[in-house]
Amino acid sequence: MSIPFSPNVSEAARRDILELESKISVFRSGDVPEEAFRKFRLARGVYGQRQPGVQMIRIKLPYGRITADQLVRIADCSDKYATGNLHATTRQDIQLHFVKLADSPALWAELEDAHITLREACGNTVRNVTASARAGIDPEEPFDVTPHAHAIFDYFLRNPICQDMGRKFKIAVSSSEKDSAYAFMHDVGLIPLVRYAEDGTPIHGFKVLVGGGLGAQPLLAQVAHEFLEEQFVIPFIEAVIRVFDRYGERVRRHKARMKFLLADIGLEEFLKRVEEEQKALKNKEYTIPTLPFPISEVKAGESTLTKEDLIAAAPDLNSPYTHWLKTNVFEQKQKGWYAVQLRVLLGDMHSSTARQLAEIVREYAADDIRVTVNQGYILRFVKADDLPAIYDRLQALGLAEPGFDTTADITTCPGTDTCNLAISSSYGITRVLETMMKEEFPDIIYNNDIKIKISGCMNGCGQHSASNIGFHGSSIKNGKFVLPALQVLLGGGFNGAGEGMMGDKVIKLPTKRGPAALRTLLLDYETNAYEGEYYNDYFLRQGNKYFYSMLKPLADLTTVVSSDYVDWDHEEPFQTEVGVGECASVLIDLVATTIIEANDKLAWANENLEKAIWADAIYHAYNVFVTGAKALLVSKGIPTNTQYGIVRDFDEHFGADFSDLSEGASFKELVFSINKNEPTEAFAREFVAKATRFVEKVNAIRRQQLESEGEPELALVEFGKDS
C-alpha cells in the first residue's frame, strides 16, 4: 500500500506512519511476535477491541483542543474507516471504533494532514495531557495554562525517556484552584498559582501533585511542591518520569503505576531520587514557548449584556432555552463574551452532527473547540446577541440539552460495547439513569455539586472513584447463575472545601436495580442533608454503614426476577466474559524478542548522535543496557522486574563477563552513570560506544547459548489490557 502524504505531514509523522505500515505487514507474515507488535501499535494509538479483527483508534488531542476543520477531518475519517461515530473520552481524546488494522496507517496520514496525531495516545507512555477546558476563558484562573499544557505535550512527544515505561503516565493541568482537571488523581497534577516578587512583579507557578491514580486501588496524589515556578515544571516532570522508569514495577501490572512506587518508598525518598536526576536533564529550566497557533480568533463586536440580562430578556423563564442559558452558558473572563457548553450523551457524536457543529463554530465562535473531561464540548467567544440563534442550531442537532456537568450529566466509558475488560454495560445503565433523573428529578440540572460517573469495570476509565456517586460494572453469583451487577461507590470527587477525595465502596447490587439505588440516594440526600451541605460532607457525616443499610434491601438476591439476569441494552442472559484481543496469551521466544528490542534502541541512540541530540542518545543507550541485560537474565531463568533490579541482578550474575566495558567500575555504576553526568557530546559518544560493545557481546553470548543448549522453549506470555 502506498500512502500519499500531504506536505502538511511532518517528517517525524511520516516515519511513524510508514513504520506502522511496515510492522503490520511483518506481523501478518508471522515474523514478529504479537506481544512486540502490540506494544508497538499501542504507542501509536491502535488499540484492540472486544470484537476480534477490528481496532479502536484513539486520537490524541492535547488538552482537548480542536479546530472546526480538524473536527470535520475526524468526522470524515470516521465515515471512511470506522462507523461514523466520534466518541469523546474522559481524557479529552476522540476515539473511532471498528477500524481495520490495515487501514490504520492511511487513517493516521489523513489526520496528520490536519495536524492531529495518534502517537502515544495508548501504551506505556505519557498519555494525552489533559487540562481544564475553560483554560484561557476561566473567570477564576490566575493565568491561561493552555501554553503550559501544550508545552508539556510537545516536550514529551517521542521523548526517549517515556517510550517504554512499565505503565502509562498521566498529567493534568487545572485552570484554577477549583481543580476542574482533577489534578488530585493524576501521576502529575498542576494547579496554577501566582506569587509576587518584592517589587510586585507577578511570578507564575504551580502547586505540583504527584502519585495519584484510579483503578482497583485509587490513591490521592501528594503535594510535591506548594509552589514551583513555571520554568522548572517540565524539568521536574522529566525527572519524575526518569525515576518512575527506573524504579517502577514492570511485571505485576496491577502494581505498575507510579502511585505504588510512591507508596512503597515514600514521598521524601521519591523526591530525593528526583533531585538526583537533575544533573542529567536536557534542560535545567524550560521557558514556556508561545503557542504555535492563535489562542483565540474571535469575531468582531462584543456585547455589554450580562448573563442575568439575557435570562431576564428570555420570553419564558421556564423555557428550555432559559434552562440552557442558566446551565450551559457562562460569561468568560473576557467581559462581554460567552462560552457555550455542549452536553453529549455517552460522549458520542455522529459525523454528520460533527460537521454541522463545525459550521456553527465557523459562524458564531472562535476556532477553538475544547473537548471536556466529562465528554462534552465547549465553544468559546460567542457574542450575547448570537446566543438565541446558536441555541436554535444546537437544539436541531440534539446538542442543547440543559444541565452540562451537573448531576444529570453522567460520565461513562463504552463498557461492554467495545472494551475487552468491561464486565457489564455502561452505556445501557447510563441511558436509563439519565432518563430517570430527567423524569423524576427535573431540577437536578441545577445541581453542580453531585457528579455521577460510571465505568464498565473496576479499572476506572469512567473515573467512577472520583465521583460523588460512582458505579462500576461487576457480576454477582446466585447459585448456578450469574447476574450483571453494579458496585456502588460514594464520597469521591470534591468535598465542600474543594478537596479531592476517592470514593468508598458501599455495596454491590444487581445492575437492573441501579435506578432504584440512585433514586434512593437522591431522595435521602434531599430529605436529610443540611442546608447547603455538600454531598461528600453528608456522606462522611452519615458514614458508610448508613448507606450500606439503606441500599442493602436492593442487594437481596432472594427477590431477583428473570429480568435481573439480563444486562441493560441486551436480550440474552448475562455472561461474564472478557474479549480476547488485548488480553490474549502468546507463545514467544522472550530472549530473542528482548534482544531485538535492544538492537532497535541502539539504532535510535546512534540516530540521535548523528542529529547531535545528546540527551536523547544517552537515554536510548541507557535503555540498550537495561534491555540487553534483561535478555541474558531471562536466558538463565532469572526473574526480571524494575530497571534498577535488572541492572543489579545482571551485575551479580554477568558482571564479570562485562568488566572490560566498565573500566574497573561495576556494571551498575556504568549504567547508572547516566544521572552522574551532564548530557554533553563527549559523554553521549562514550556512553553510546559502550552500549554498542555491550550489545555485540550480548549477541555473542546468546549465540553461544544456542549452540550449546539448542533452540529455546517458547514461553507463554500473558498480558493484560492497557487502558
XYZ file of C-alpha atoms in Angstrom:
723
model
C 0.000 0.000 0.000
C 1.363 3.414 -0.924
C 0.318 6.241 1.382
C 0.051 9.640 -0.342
C 1.400 12.127 2.203
C 0.428 15.766 2.015
C 3.041 18.494 2.587
C 1.414 19.145 5.981
C 2.644 15.829 7.387
C 5.910 16.257 9.301
C 8.933 14.076 8.642
C 8.600 12.503 12.106
C 4.944 11.661 11.482
C 5.700 10.211 8.018
C 8.278 7.964 9.576
C 5.851 6.834 12.281
C 3.134 6.025 9.762
C 5.420 4.163 7.364
C 6.870 2.217 10.274
C 3.362 1.260 11.413
C 2.511 0.106 7.887
C 5.706 -1.946 7.751
C 5.156 -3.507 11.182
C 1.607 -4.505 10.245
C 2.945 -6.284 7.174
C 5.680 -8.049 9.130
C 3.253 -9.015 11.888
C 0.821 -10.523 9.390
C 3.632 -12.571 7.896
C 4.262 -14.073 11.339
C 7.788 -12.652 11.672
C 7.120 -10.510 14.740
C 5.555 -11.794 17.982
C 2.131 -10.494 18.985
C 3.495 -9.044 22.226
C 6.155 -6.970 20.455
C 3.663 -5.789 17.849
C 1.070 -4.996 20.492
C 3.488 -2.735 22.384
C 4.366 -1.009 19.129
C 0.834 -0.349 17.875
C -0.494 0.777 21.268
C 2.085 3.558 21.359
C 0.656 4.630 18.002
C -2.950 4.832 19.147
C -4.078 1.475 17.680
C -5.966 -0.481 20.314
C -7.623 -3.893 20.159
C -11.371 -4.078 20.749
C -13.582 -6.671 22.365
C -14.611 -7.697 18.868
C -11.844 -9.645 17.077
C -10.380 -8.299 13.866
C -11.069 -4.597 14.471
C -9.326 -1.805 16.343
C -10.181 1.282 18.289
C -8.201 4.310 17.115
C -7.526 6.823 19.873
C -6.936 10.328 18.548
C -4.690 12.369 20.824
C -6.000 15.900 21.341
C -3.741 17.782 23.769
C -5.925 19.482 26.436
C -8.902 18.642 24.193
C -8.350 21.430 21.669
C -9.518 21.066 18.069
C -10.428 23.470 15.308
C -13.539 23.291 13.139
C -11.504 21.912 10.232
C -9.965 19.253 12.470
C -13.382 18.199 13.731
C -14.529 17.783 10.141
C -11.413 15.766 9.284
C -12.067 13.398 12.200
C -15.690 13.056 11.054
C -14.560 12.300 7.501
C -12.129 9.642 8.743
C -14.837 8.071 10.887
C -17.095 7.785 7.841
C -14.325 6.406 5.666
C -12.653 3.984 8.065
C -14.947 3.480 11.079
C -18.661 3.693 11.930
C -19.388 7.404 11.610
C -19.281 7.861 15.396
C -16.938 10.158 17.344
C -16.563 9.129 20.987
C -15.213 11.802 23.350
C -13.342 10.377 26.341
C -12.629 11.471 29.901
C -9.072 12.238 28.796
C -10.229 14.695 26.127
C -9.400 12.304 23.275
C -11.737 11.260 20.481
C -11.982 7.556 19.666
C -13.057 5.823 16.468
C -14.172 2.203 16.710
C -14.320 -0.827 14.393
C -11.331 0.190 12.262
C -9.476 -2.458 10.250
C -5.846 -2.808 11.281
C -4.692 -2.443 7.671
C -6.491 0.917 7.412
C -4.831 2.492 10.434
C -1.750 3.936 8.640
C -3.863 5.655 5.961
C -6.287 6.948 8.583
C -3.368 8.345 10.578
C -1.922 10.032 7.476
C -5.218 11.801 6.820
C -5.341 13.009 10.423
C -1.742 14.245 10.322
C -2.621 16.295 7.262
C -4.840 18.247 9.670
C -2.081 18.300 12.333
C -3.685 15.615 14.508
C -1.616 12.769 15.963
C -2.137 9.247 17.269
C 1.380 8.976 18.674
C 1.397 7.844 22.328
C -2.364 8.013 22.703
C -2.192 4.495 24.219
C 0.543 2.265 25.609
C 3.092 2.607 28.399
C 3.885 6.204 27.572
C 2.939 9.738 28.598
C -0.706 9.790 27.588
C -2.727 12.764 26.433
C -2.034 15.831 28.570
C -5.406 16.944 29.876
C -6.323 20.406 31.091
C -9.320 22.431 32.130
C -11.463 23.018 29.053
C -12.062 26.550 30.362
C -8.364 27.428 30.233
C -7.926 30.878 28.734
C -11.509 31.963 29.407
C -11.986 30.855 33.020
C -13.063 33.859 35.145
C -11.255 32.331 38.128
C -7.930 31.447 36.506
C -4.768 33.306 37.613
C -3.356 32.867 34.095
C -4.011 30.819 30.951
C -2.474 27.344 31.314
C -3.012 26.452 27.637
C 0.622 27.254 26.668
C 1.882 25.148 29.581
C -0.278 22.151 28.679
C 0.819 22.407 25.055
C 4.490 22.680 26.032
C 4.244 19.547 28.206
C 2.583 17.636 25.363
C 5.186 18.776 22.852
C 8.181 18.157 25.114
C 7.347 14.537 25.871
C 6.024 13.511 22.448
C 8.504 10.945 21.046
C 10.797 11.682 24.014
C 13.006 8.618 24.666
C 12.528 8.778 28.434
C 8.886 7.725 28.132
C 8.676 5.302 25.219
C 8.881 2.014 27.130
C 7.806 2.540 30.711
C 6.329 -0.087 32.994
C 2.895 1.527 32.699
C 1.111 4.602 31.421
C 1.709 8.081 32.848
C -0.958 10.780 33.077
C -0.617 14.536 33.511
C -3.377 17.086 34.164
C -3.313 20.885 34.326
C -6.151 22.720 36.041
C -7.005 26.335 35.274
C -7.644 27.387 38.877
C -7.631 26.131 42.452
C -11.059 24.612 41.778
C -9.103 21.799 40.086
C -11.556 21.101 37.285
C -8.943 18.892 35.560
C -8.824 16.540 38.592
C -5.107 17.048 39.282
C -5.579 15.106 42.529
C -5.950 11.778 40.702
C -3.022 12.020 38.248
C 0.597 10.901 38.179
C 1.435 14.590 37.960
C -1.178 17.260 38.579
C -0.628 21.002 38.241
C -2.694 23.805 39.777
C -1.740 27.374 38.740
C -0.786 29.965 41.337
C 0.696 33.445 41.306
C 3.227 34.738 43.810
C 4.677 38.211 43.835
C 8.277 39.374 43.989
C 9.298 42.127 46.396
C 8.879 44.701 43.637
C 5.338 43.475 42.953
C 6.199 41.532 39.780
C 3.877 38.538 39.377
C 5.563 35.128 39.271
C 3.660 32.324 37.597
C 3.958 28.847 39.038
C 2.096 25.719 40.056
C 1.181 23.639 43.030
C 2.542 20.247 41.983
C 0.885 16.972 42.948
C 2.357 13.516 42.302
C 1.309 9.893 42.593
C -2.447 9.992 42.147
C -4.369 7.340 40.258
C -7.634 5.462 39.859
C -8.154 1.762 39.052
C -8.833 -1.010 41.542
C -6.788 0.787 44.224
C -7.347 4.532 43.806
C -4.935 6.829 45.617
C -4.891 10.587 46.124
C -1.893 12.479 44.796
C 0.539 14.014 47.286
C 1.921 17.550 47.266
C 5.465 17.626 45.884
C 5.707 21.432 45.704
C 3.388 24.032 47.155
C 4.757 26.438 44.530
C 7.119 25.652 41.664
C 7.940 28.428 39.212
C 6.746 27.680 35.709
C 10.221 27.353 34.147
C 11.027 24.430 36.463
C 7.834 22.449 35.888
C 8.817 20.499 32.749
C 12.296 19.632 34.102
C 10.637 18.397 37.293
C 8.206 16.215 35.325
C 11.096 14.835 33.264
C 12.976 13.876 36.423
C 9.842 12.262 37.859
C 9.385 10.162 34.710
C 13.029 9.077 34.776
C 12.640 7.885 38.372
C 9.420 6.055 37.566
C 11.042 4.473 34.515
C 13.988 3.202 36.558
C 12.356 2.039 39.765
C 8.751 1.328 38.745
C 7.241 -2.165 38.738
C 7.276 -3.923 35.359
C 5.978 -7.442 35.990
C 2.870 -7.134 38.163
C 0.805 -4.818 36.012
C -1.685 -4.152 38.786
C 1.210 -2.659 40.791
C 2.986 -0.903 37.944
C 1.582 2.623 38.244
C 3.669 5.377 39.803
C 1.304 5.649 42.772
C 2.544 2.275 44.029
C 6.205 3.260 43.716
C 5.453 6.376 45.742
C 3.574 4.329 48.333
C 6.481 1.870 48.587
C 9.362 4.308 49.045
C 7.588 7.362 50.449
C 7.404 10.929 49.180
C 10.671 12.059 50.781
C 12.743 9.292 49.202
C 10.917 9.713 45.895
C 11.728 13.433 45.736
C 15.329 12.697 46.732
C 15.651 10.422 43.704
C 14.010 13.066 41.535
C 16.634 15.555 42.695
C 19.406 13.084 41.814
C 18.255 13.209 38.181
C 18.762 16.962 37.848
C 22.312 16.799 36.563
C 21.357 14.552 33.650
C 18.371 16.605 32.466
C 18.349 18.030 28.978
C 17.039 21.324 30.366
C 17.536 22.570 33.928
C 14.983 25.279 33.144
C 12.448 25.356 30.335
C 10.830 28.593 29.286
C 7.260 28.024 28.155
C 7.115 28.991 24.459
C 4.257 30.840 22.875
C 1.617 28.673 21.242
C 2.152 27.734 17.578
C -1.354 28.974 16.801
C -3.522 31.942 17.864
C -5.049 31.349 21.308
C -8.374 32.670 20.074
C -9.658 34.090 16.826
C -12.717 35.999 17.966
C -15.411 37.552 15.862
C -15.768 41.320 15.953
C -18.179 43.097 18.254
C -18.509 42.143 21.902
C -21.659 42.759 23.988
C -22.213 44.542 27.287
C -25.116 42.272 28.244
C -24.653 40.152 31.358
C -25.957 36.623 31.744
C -28.642 37.979 34.085
C -29.718 40.396 31.363
C -30.008 37.530 28.914
C -32.116 35.432 31.264
C -34.361 38.354 32.150
C -34.896 39.076 28.443
C -35.973 35.495 27.701
C -39.666 35.316 26.723
C -40.337 32.412 29.111
C -38.364 31.996 32.339
C -39.245 28.295 32.438
C -38.465 27.506 28.815
C -35.807 25.010 27.645
C -33.859 27.999 26.295
C -33.757 29.614 29.727
C -32.688 26.374 31.384
C -29.959 26.103 28.758
C -28.802 29.672 29.377
C -28.566 29.034 33.103
C -26.732 25.704 32.935
C -24.792 25.585 29.666
C -23.632 29.173 29.141
C -21.182 31.241 31.196
C -19.555 34.607 30.788
C -15.840 34.381 30.087
C -13.156 36.343 31.891
C -13.167 38.442 28.713
C -16.161 40.613 29.569
C -18.946 40.581 27.036
C -18.014 37.185 25.609
C -19.712 33.880 26.389
C -18.790 30.214 26.322
C -21.356 27.596 25.294
C -21.095 24.103 26.790
C -22.489 21.101 24.927
C -23.846 18.135 26.837
C -23.286 14.970 24.775
C -24.971 11.741 25.838
C -22.361 8.998 26.298
C -19.793 11.280 24.662
C -20.974 10.008 21.256
C -21.492 12.320 18.284
C -22.346 11.249 14.736
C -20.098 12.503 11.961
C -22.938 14.425 10.296
C -23.603 16.223 13.587
C -19.905 17.000 13.967
C -19.797 18.638 10.531
C -22.803 20.802 11.313
C -21.262 21.720 14.661
C -18.142 22.840 12.808
C -20.307 25.132 10.676
C -21.835 26.654 13.820
C -18.345 27.288 15.200
C -17.227 28.965 11.995
C -20.247 31.240 12.057
C -20.597 32.098 15.727
C -17.496 31.217 17.789
C -13.715 31.261 17.923
C -11.989 28.476 16.022
C -11.013 26.813 19.286
C -13.261 23.937 20.409
C -12.357 22.098 23.600
C -13.366 18.530 24.406
C -14.180 18.377 28.117
C -13.253 15.783 30.741
C -16.957 14.978 31.154
C -17.202 14.053 27.456
C -18.794 17.237 26.194
C -17.562 20.241 24.193
C -17.062 23.958 24.861
C -17.418 26.676 22.227
C -15.658 29.936 23.028
C -16.055 33.655 22.305
C -19.734 33.712 21.434
C -21.496 37.095 21.315
C -24.519 37.563 23.570
C -26.669 38.601 20.613
C -25.895 35.284 18.898
C -26.955 33.038 21.779
C -30.603 32.610 20.672
C -29.508 31.658 17.152
C -26.794 29.297 18.332
C -29.289 27.662 20.695
C -31.705 27.006 17.844
C -28.939 25.495 15.724
C -27.692 23.307 18.565
C -31.227 22.285 19.512
C -31.781 20.994 16.000
C -28.681 18.827 16.415
C -29.667 17.495 19.829
C -26.796 19.398 21.435
C -28.760 21.891 23.541
C -29.815 19.611 26.391
C -29.513 21.680 29.615
C -27.574 20.524 32.663
C -23.980 20.446 31.402
C -21.643 18.937 34.019
C -24.439 18.615 36.570
C -25.799 15.575 38.362
C -27.962 14.899 35.313
C -24.895 14.734 33.039
C -23.371 11.298 33.645
C -19.824 10.477 32.568
C -19.313 6.930 31.263
C -16.905 4.664 29.425
C -18.033 2.473 26.468
C -18.139 -0.646 28.666
C -19.049 -3.936 27.016
C -19.945 -2.227 23.751
C -16.283 -2.333 22.696
C -13.972 -2.824 25.691
C -12.143 -6.056 26.469
C -12.151 -5.739 30.246
C -15.677 -4.404 30.756
C -17.899 -6.713 32.767
C -21.312 -5.114 32.318
C -22.938 -2.446 30.164
C -22.018 1.170 30.906
C -23.979 2.745 28.078
C -27.224 0.972 28.935
C -27.296 1.924 32.615
C -26.250 5.496 31.792
C -29.197 5.996 29.426
C -31.627 4.590 31.999
C -30.307 6.697 34.870
C -30.325 9.919 32.856
C -33.902 9.254 31.721
C -34.995 8.503 35.279
C -33.477 11.715 36.635
C -34.989 13.818 33.861
C -38.466 12.434 34.611
C -38.320 12.278 38.405
C -35.780 14.958 39.382
C -36.141 17.686 36.713
C -34.464 20.347 38.858
C -31.319 18.254 39.192
C -29.919 20.026 36.121
C -29.090 22.851 38.552
C -27.083 20.667 40.956
C -23.377 21.184 40.290
C -22.169 19.549 43.496
C -23.018 15.895 42.798
C -21.256 14.192 39.898
C -22.155 10.681 38.726
C -19.610 8.590 36.831
C -19.818 5.020 35.548
C -17.170 2.506 34.442
C -17.687 -0.918 32.905
C -15.160 -2.471 35.303
C -13.000 -1.542 38.274
C -10.220 -0.084 36.104
C -11.980 3.242 36.041
C -11.943 4.699 32.524
C -15.221 6.376 33.501
C -13.469 7.757 36.612
C -16.102 6.336 38.975
C -13.764 6.566 42.002
C -13.511 10.323 41.541
C -17.257 10.982 41.636
C -19.674 11.714 44.449
C -21.822 8.811 43.289
C -19.957 6.199 41.268
C -20.795 2.830 39.758
C -18.601 0.223 38.147
C -19.601 -2.903 36.288
C -19.338 -6.215 38.074
C -21.149 -9.546 38.486
C -22.848 -11.470 41.275
C -23.155 -15.238 41.521
C -26.574 -16.510 42.583
C -26.482 -20.276 42.834
C -25.575 -21.651 39.423
C -26.301 -18.367 37.676
C -24.579 -15.010 37.333
C -26.212 -11.576 37.342
C -24.816 -8.349 35.912
C -24.053 -6.063 38.842
C -23.043 -2.568 39.878
C -20.556 -1.770 42.607
C -21.745 1.424 44.298
C -19.119 3.927 45.488
C -19.844 7.153 47.356
C -17.858 10.147 48.514
C -15.409 10.695 45.648
C -14.806 13.939 43.759
C -14.774 17.095 45.863
C -15.993 17.977 49.323
C -17.308 21.349 50.446
C -13.775 22.683 50.915
C -12.857 21.817 47.310
C -10.549 18.989 48.370
C -10.242 15.926 46.137
C -11.460 12.614 47.538
C -11.647 8.986 46.429
C -14.946 7.168 46.710
C -15.633 4.382 49.212
C -17.115 1.049 48.145
C -20.532 0.703 49.758
C -22.389 -2.273 48.277
C -22.784 -4.403 45.163
C -26.253 -4.942 43.721
C -27.903 -6.261 40.539
C -27.491 -3.741 37.744
C -31.231 -3.677 36.982
C -31.671 -2.155 40.441
C -29.340 0.725 39.628
C -32.198 3.209 39.033
C -33.788 2.298 42.379
C -30.421 2.720 44.112
C -29.824 6.167 42.610
C -33.399 7.225 43.358
C -32.939 6.148 46.997
C -29.660 8.057 47.325
C -31.024 11.281 45.825
C -34.222 11.221 47.904
C -32.259 10.542 51.068
C -29.959 13.491 50.369
C -32.905 15.779 49.619
C -34.574 14.763 52.894
C -31.701 14.579 55.368
C -28.825 16.812 54.230
C -28.264 20.106 55.977
C -28.960 23.275 54.026
C -26.057 23.837 51.635
C -24.243 20.663 52.721
C -22.043 19.159 50.015
C -22.756 15.543 49.194
C -19.356 14.271 50.304
C -19.634 16.075 53.621
C -23.054 14.475 54.034
C -21.603 11.065 53.201
C -18.841 11.454 55.792
C -21.293 12.676 58.419
C -23.649 9.738 57.936
C -20.917 7.127 57.412
C -20.549 4.154 55.089
C -22.694 1.834 57.213
C -25.649 4.211 56.977
C -25.661 3.955 53.189
C -24.965 0.223 53.231
C -28.051 -0.338 55.396
C -30.116 1.938 53.158
C -29.195 0.055 49.968
C -28.985 -3.464 51.407
C -32.585 -4.412 50.508
C -31.730 -3.791 46.834
C -28.893 -6.333 47.089
C -31.200 -9.095 48.339
C -30.813 -11.983 45.877
C -33.845 -13.858 47.210
C -36.047 -11.374 45.367
C -34.396 -11.472 41.931
C -36.593 -11.945 38.885
C -35.749 -13.236 35.440
C -35.034 -9.767 34.040
C -32.244 -9.318 36.624
C -30.217 -11.911 34.705
C -30.230 -9.735 31.553
C -27.991 -6.681 31.273
C -29.176 -3.274 30.082
C -29.234 -2.988 26.279
C -29.223 -6.790 25.969
C -31.822 -9.504 25.437
C -29.741 -12.631 26.079
C -28.890 -13.956 29.585
C -25.810 -12.302 31.081
C -22.413 -14.000 30.884
C -19.140 -12.771 32.304
C -16.606 -12.764 29.520
C -13.514 -10.840 28.643
C -12.738 -10.332 24.990
C -9.526 -11.689 23.567
C -7.569 -9.096 21.607
C -5.531 -7.196 24.193
C -5.755 -9.971 26.801
C -4.576 -12.952 24.783
C -1.732 -15.282 25.680
C 1.007 -15.914 23.146
C 3.991 -18.224 22.745
C 7.198 -16.310 22.043
C 10.959 -16.562 22.376
C 11.353 -13.985 25.143
C 15.119 -13.743 24.813
C 15.097 -13.197 21.052
C 12.306 -10.639 21.329
C 14.192 -8.717 24.020
C 17.453 -8.713 22.071
C 15.595 -7.335 19.042
C 14.361 -4.500 21.267
C 17.921 -3.798 22.459
C 19.188 -3.571 18.884
C 16.329 -1.244 17.935
C 17.182 1.049 20.830
C 20.835 1.094 19.835
C 19.817 2.236 16.346
C 17.809 5.073 17.905
C 20.787 6.059 20.068
C 23.067 6.302 17.029
C 20.443 8.218 15.106
C 20.297 10.838 17.845
C 24.075 11.016 17.921
C 24.013 11.912 14.238
C 21.441 14.620 14.951
C 23.523 15.931 17.893
C 20.643 15.370 20.337
C 22.953 14.253 23.111
C 20.468 13.745 25.966
C 18.193 11.557 23.841
C 21.118 9.491 22.560
C 22.224 8.895 26.152
C 18.804 7.758 27.282
C 18.391 5.390 24.359
C 21.820 3.932 25.185
C 20.756 3.521 28.814
C 17.757 1.511 27.604
C 20.103 -0.611 25.487
C 21.975 -1.660 28.639
C 18.768 -2.422 30.554
C 17.109 -4.336 27.729
C 20.199 -6.360 26.830
C 20.758 -7.215 30.493
C 17.149 -8.364 30.759
C 17.620 -10.674 27.766
C 20.543 -12.535 29.327
C 18.846 -12.754 32.727
C 15.787 -14.276 31.065
C 18.033 -16.749 29.231
C 19.138 -18.086 32.618
C 15.635 -18.129 34.100
C 16.375 -15.244 36.451
C 13.242 -13.145 37.147
C 13.333 -9.543 35.966
C 11.270 -6.596 37.125
C 12.348 -2.999 37.680
C 15.131 -1.482 35.615
C 17.108 -0.934 38.804
C 16.643 -4.584 39.781
C 17.647 -5.795 36.319
C 20.922 -3.868 36.434
C 21.664 -5.004 40.000
C 20.975 -8.678 39.220
C 22.927 -8.533 35.965
C 25.907 -7.208 37.886
C 25.689 -10.199 40.221
C 25.277 -12.882 37.554
C 27.089 -11.480 34.487
C 29.114 -8.510 35.728
C 32.466 -10.287 35.496
C 31.845 -11.110 31.827
C 31.478 -7.399 31.018
C 34.167 -5.889 33.243
C 36.101 -4.662 30.202
C 33.268 -2.214 29.442
C 33.142 -0.601 32.858
C 36.878 0.127 33.248
C 37.149 -1.075 36.818
C 33.679 0.023 37.886
C 30.726 -2.299 38.287
C 28.140 -2.746 35.551
C 25.684 -0.996 37.851
C 27.993 2.016 38.163
C 28.441 2.103 34.408
C 24.730 2.088 33.632
C 23.714 4.499 36.368
C 26.410 6.967 35.404
C 23.554 8.312 33.289
C 22.473 10.605 36.135
C 26.004 11.432 37.304
C 26.965 13.292 34.130
C 25.757 16.295 32.189
C 24.287 15.299 28.789
C 27.338 16.513 26.846
C 28.560 15.388 23.436
C 31.599 13.708 24.969
C 29.569 11.668 27.445
C 26.953 10.799 24.822
C 29.542 9.432 22.389
C 31.322 7.466 25.107
C 28.083 6.038 26.535
C 26.690 5.012 23.138
C 30.019 3.416 22.188
C 29.910 1.302 25.349
C 26.288 0.370 24.672
C 27.325 -0.748 21.167
C 30.052 -3.029 22.535
C 27.604 -4.292 25.155
C 25.033 -5.356 22.552
C 27.692 -7.055 20.454
C 28.733 -9.089 23.492
C 25.120 -9.924 24.424
C 24.537 -11.219 20.887
C 27.712 -13.303 21.063
C 26.802 -14.834 24.412
C 23.325 -15.678 23.156
C 24.772 -17.389 20.083
C 26.992 -19.492 22.347
C 23.997 -20.409 24.492
C 22.010 -21.580 21.478
C 24.942 -23.612 20.168
C 25.351 -25.429 23.489
C 21.738 -25.620 24.648
C 19.781 -25.823 21.389
C 16.645 -23.939 20.444
C 14.818 -22.381 23.402
C 11.415 -23.419 24.660
C 8.801 -20.885 23.733
C 7.331 -19.006 26.695
C 3.605 -18.489 27.167
C 3.252 -14.780 27.796
C 0.064 -13.294 29.163
C -0.514 -9.597 29.089
C -3.322 -7.536 30.491
C -5.359 -4.831 28.874
C -3.814 -1.392 28.720
C -6.462 1.276 29.332
